[in-house]
Amino acid sequence: DVEVNGKRFQVAMWVPESAAASAPAAGGTTAKPRARRAGGRAASGGGAGTGSIAVPMQGTIVRVEVAVGDTVAAGQVLCVLEAMKMENNVASDVAGTVAEVKVEAGQAVGAGDIVLVVTPEAAAE
């Protein structure tokens, strides 16, 4: 029962099975969800230091700022992705040479798609 402005109401609540399964038992606690880094792959490419540059979410490539053979620095913007009406910079995770450009302006991409490949500096020599 709930009382609102002096009136008593009987309230029933529906809880989906998935929520009920994760609900704590009386006096217990639930496991906390794992934290996820903001920015994901946009800042770090496809994998730490691999040179495979992936997009963090689906969207449309607005522009590609490098070409095959260009030398790039770690953190340099390689292309720009529009997702949810916002432009997101996609940066290199390594210094090196652009080996492959797999996209062009106007192309739709999915989350996790590899859009460029950069040969790391040490491997490029």
mmCIF file of C-alpha atoms in Angstrom:
data_model
loop_
_atom_site.group_PDB
_atom_site.id
_atom_site.type_symbol
_atom_site.label_atom_id
_atom_site.label_comp_id
_atom_site.label_asym_id
_atom_site.label_seq_id
_atom_site.Cartn_x
_atom_site.Cartn_y
_atom_site.Cartn_z
ATOM 1 C CA ASP A 1 0.000 0.000 0.000
ATOM 2 C CA VAL A 2 1.059 3.568 -0.771
ATOM 3 C CA GLU A 3 -0.359 6.741 0.691
ATOM 4 C CA VAL A 4 -0.579 9.858 -1.506
ATOM 5 C CA ASN A 5 -2.153 13.094 -0.229
ATOM 6 C CA GLY A 6 -3.937 11.212 2.531
ATOM 7 C CA LYS A 7 -5.411 8.562 0.189
ATOM 8 C CA ARG A 8 -4.283 4.931 0.294
ATOM 9 C CA PHE A 9 -3.602 3.053 -2.933
ATOM 10 C CA GLN A 10 -2.734 -0.566 -3.508
ATOM 11 C CA VAL A 11 0.135 -0.844 -5.979
ATOM 12 C CA ALA A 12 1.343 -3.859 -7.944
ATOM 13 C CA MET A 13 4.616 -3.879 -9.856
ATOM 14 C CA TRP A 14 5.624 -6.086 -12.759
ATOM 15 C CA VAL A 15 9.320 -7.043 -12.841
ATOM 16 C CA PRO A 16 10.718 -8.736 -15.974
ATOM 17 C CA GLU A 17 12.424 -12.075 -15.340
ATOM 18 C CA SER A 18 15.824 -10.740 -16.415
ATOM 19 C CA ALA A 19 15.602 -7.939 -13.839
ATOM 20 C CA ALA A 20 14.313 -10.284 -11.153
ATOM 21 C CA ALA A 21 17.235 -12.655 -11.745
ATOM 22 C CA SER A 22 19.738 -9.851 -11.166
ATOM 23 C CA ALA A 23 17.907 -8.336 -8.190
ATOM 24 C CA PRO A 24 19.649 -8.756 -4.843
ATOM 25 C CA ALA A 25 18.288 -11.202 -2.308
ATOM 26 C CA ALA A 26 17.093 -9.680 0.962
ATOM 27 C CA GLY A 27 20.118 -7.911 2.392
ATOM 28 C CA GLY A 28 22.352 -9.057 -0.497
ATOM 29 C CA THR A 29 24.090 -7.183 -3.260
ATOM 30 C CA THR A 30 24.332 -7.585 -7.000
ATOM 31 C CA ALA A 31 27.457 -7.586 -9.110
ATOM 32 C CA LYS A 32 28.195 -4.202 -10.612
ATOM 33 C CA PRO A 33 28.299 -3.973 -14.402
ATOM 34 C CA ARG A 34 31.787 -3.632 -15.843
ATOM 35 C CA ALA A 35 32.785 -0.088 -16.621
ATOM 36 C CA ARG A 36 33.283 0.835 -20.245
ATOM 37 C CA ARG A 37 35.739 3.464 -21.371
ATOM 38 C CA ALA A 38 34.211 6.516 -22.948
ATOM 39 C CA GLY A 39 35.291 6.996 -26.529
ATOM 40 C CA GLY A 40 36.119 3.327 -27.056
ATOM 41 C CA ARG A 41 37.910 2.734 -30.298
ATOM 42 C CA ALA A 42 37.639 6.275 -31.616
ATOM 43 C CA ALA A 43 40.676 7.276 -29.609
ATOM 44 C CA SER A 44 42.591 4.010 -29.673
ATOM 45 C CA GLY A 45 41.906 2.501 -33.075
ATOM 46 C CA GLY A 46 41.110 -1.187 -33.565
ATOM 47 C CA GLY A 47 43.403 -2.498 -30.868
ATOM 48 C CA ALA A 48 46.169 -1.065 -28.750
ATOM 49 C CA GLY A 49 49.088 -0.539 -31.101
ATOM 50 C CA THR A 50 47.923 -2.871 -33.886
ATOM 51 C CA GLY A 51 47.475 -0.233 -36.576
ATOM 52 C CA SER A 52 44.042 -1.611 -37.534
ATOM 53 C CA ILE A 53 41.790 1.413 -37.157
ATOM 54 C CA ALA A 54 38.146 0.596 -36.372
ATOM 55 C CA VAL A 55 35.125 2.812 -35.850
ATOM 56 C CA PRO A 56 33.417 2.686 -32.435
ATOM 57 C CA MET A 57 29.839 2.839 -33.742
ATOM 58 C CA GLN A 58 27.828 2.645 -36.915
ATOM 59 C CA GLY A 59 27.573 5.780 -38.978
ATOM 60 C CA THR A 60 28.711 7.462 -42.175
ATOM 61 C CA ILE A 61 32.245 8.470 -43.078
ATOM 62 C CA VAL A 62 32.195 12.255 -43.571
ATOM 63 C CA ARG A 63 35.771 12.596 -44.792
ATOM 64 C CA VAL A 64 39.056 10.718 -44.973
ATOM 65 C CA GLU A 65 42.004 12.941 -44.076
ATOM 66 C CA VAL A 66 44.888 10.675 -45.175
ATOM 67 C CA ALA A 67 45.915 8.609 -48.194
ATOM 68 C CA VAL A 68 47.939 5.424 -48.674
ATOM 69 C CA GLY A 69 51.623 6.200 -48.113
ATOM 70 C CA ASP A 70 51.042 9.141 -45.756
ATOM 71 C CA THR A 71 53.097 9.219 -42.553
ATOM 72 C CA VAL A 72 50.909 9.653 -39.460
ATOM 73 C CA ALA A 73 51.506 10.281 -35.766
ATOM 74 C CA ALA A 74 49.837 8.405 -32.920
ATOM 75 C CA GLY A 75 46.659 10.299 -32.070
ATOM 76 C CA GLN A 76 46.401 11.946 -35.498
ATOM 77 C CA VAL A 77 42.872 12.134 -36.926
ATOM 78 C CA LEU A 78 42.594 9.815 -39.931
ATOM 79 C CA CYS A 79 38.915 10.152 -40.776
ATOM 80 C CA VAL A 80 35.700 11.618 -39.432
ATOM 81 C CA LEU A 81 32.597 9.533 -38.696
ATOM 82 C CA GLU A 82 29.109 11.005 -38.398
ATOM 83 C CA ALA A 83 26.911 9.104 -35.957
ATOM 84 C CA MET A 84 23.751 10.337 -34.262
ATOM 85 C CA LYS A 85 24.179 13.758 -35.957
ATOM 86 C CA MET A 86 27.596 14.235 -34.336
ATOM 87 C CA GLU A 87 31.013 14.120 -35.941
ATOM 88 C CA ASN A 88 33.512 11.785 -34.264
ATOM 89 C CA ASN A 89 37.237 11.891 -35.003
ATOM 90 C CA VAL A 90 38.799 8.497 -35.662
ATOM 91 C CA ALA A 91 42.484 8.659 -34.727
ATOM 92 C CA SER A 92 45.509 6.442 -35.247
ATOM 93 C CA ASP A 93 46.648 4.362 -32.300
ATOM 94 C CA VAL A 94 50.219 4.169 -33.654
ATOM 95 C CA ALA A 95 52.759 6.292 -35.499
ATOM 96 C CA GLY A 96 53.531 4.895 -38.917
ATOM 97 C CA THR A 97 52.542 4.797 -42.573
ATOM 98 C CA VAL A 98 49.014 4.435 -43.950
ATOM 99 C CA ALA A 99 48.965 1.018 -45.662
ATOM 100 C CA GLU A 100 45.259 0.774 -46.533
ATOM 101 C CA VAL A 101 42.256 3.073 -46.753
ATOM 102 C CA LYS A 102 39.148 0.866 -46.809
ATOM 103 C CA VAL A 103 36.481 3.610 -46.894
ATOM 104 C CA GLU A 104 35.543 6.786 -48.723
ATOM 105 C CA ALA A 105 33.433 9.816 -47.864
ATOM 106 C CA GLY A 106 29.719 9.005 -47.798
ATOM 107 C CA GLN A 107 30.226 5.304 -47.055
ATOM 108 C CA ALA A 108 28.139 3.681 -44.304
ATOM 109 C CA VAL A 109 30.088 1.637 -41.746
ATOM 110 C CA GLY A 110 29.152 -0.621 -38.840
ATOM 111 C CA ALA A 111 30.448 -0.638 -35.284
ATOM 112 C CA GLY A 112 33.881 -2.262 -35.169
ATOM 113 C CA ASP A 113 34.517 -2.073 -38.935
ATOM 114 C CA ILE A 114 38.193 -1.643 -39.826
ATOM 115 C CA VAL A 115 38.377 1.542 -41.909
ATOM 116 C CA LEU A 116 42.138 2.089 -42.239
ATOM 117 C CA VAL A 117 45.342 0.160 -41.631
ATOM 118 C CA VAL A 118 48.525 1.871 -40.444
ATOM 119 C CA THR A 119 51.852 0.020 -40.547
ATOM 120 C CA PRO A 120 53.538 0.869 -37.223
ATOM 121 C CA GLU A 121 56.742 2.940 -37.458
ATOM 122 C CA ALA A 122 59.078 0.156 -36.262
ATOM 123 C CA ALA A 123 57.612 -2.286 -38.807
ATOM 124 C CA ALA A 124 57.667 0.319 -41.601
ATOM 125 C CA GLU A 125 61.475 0.729 -41.487
#
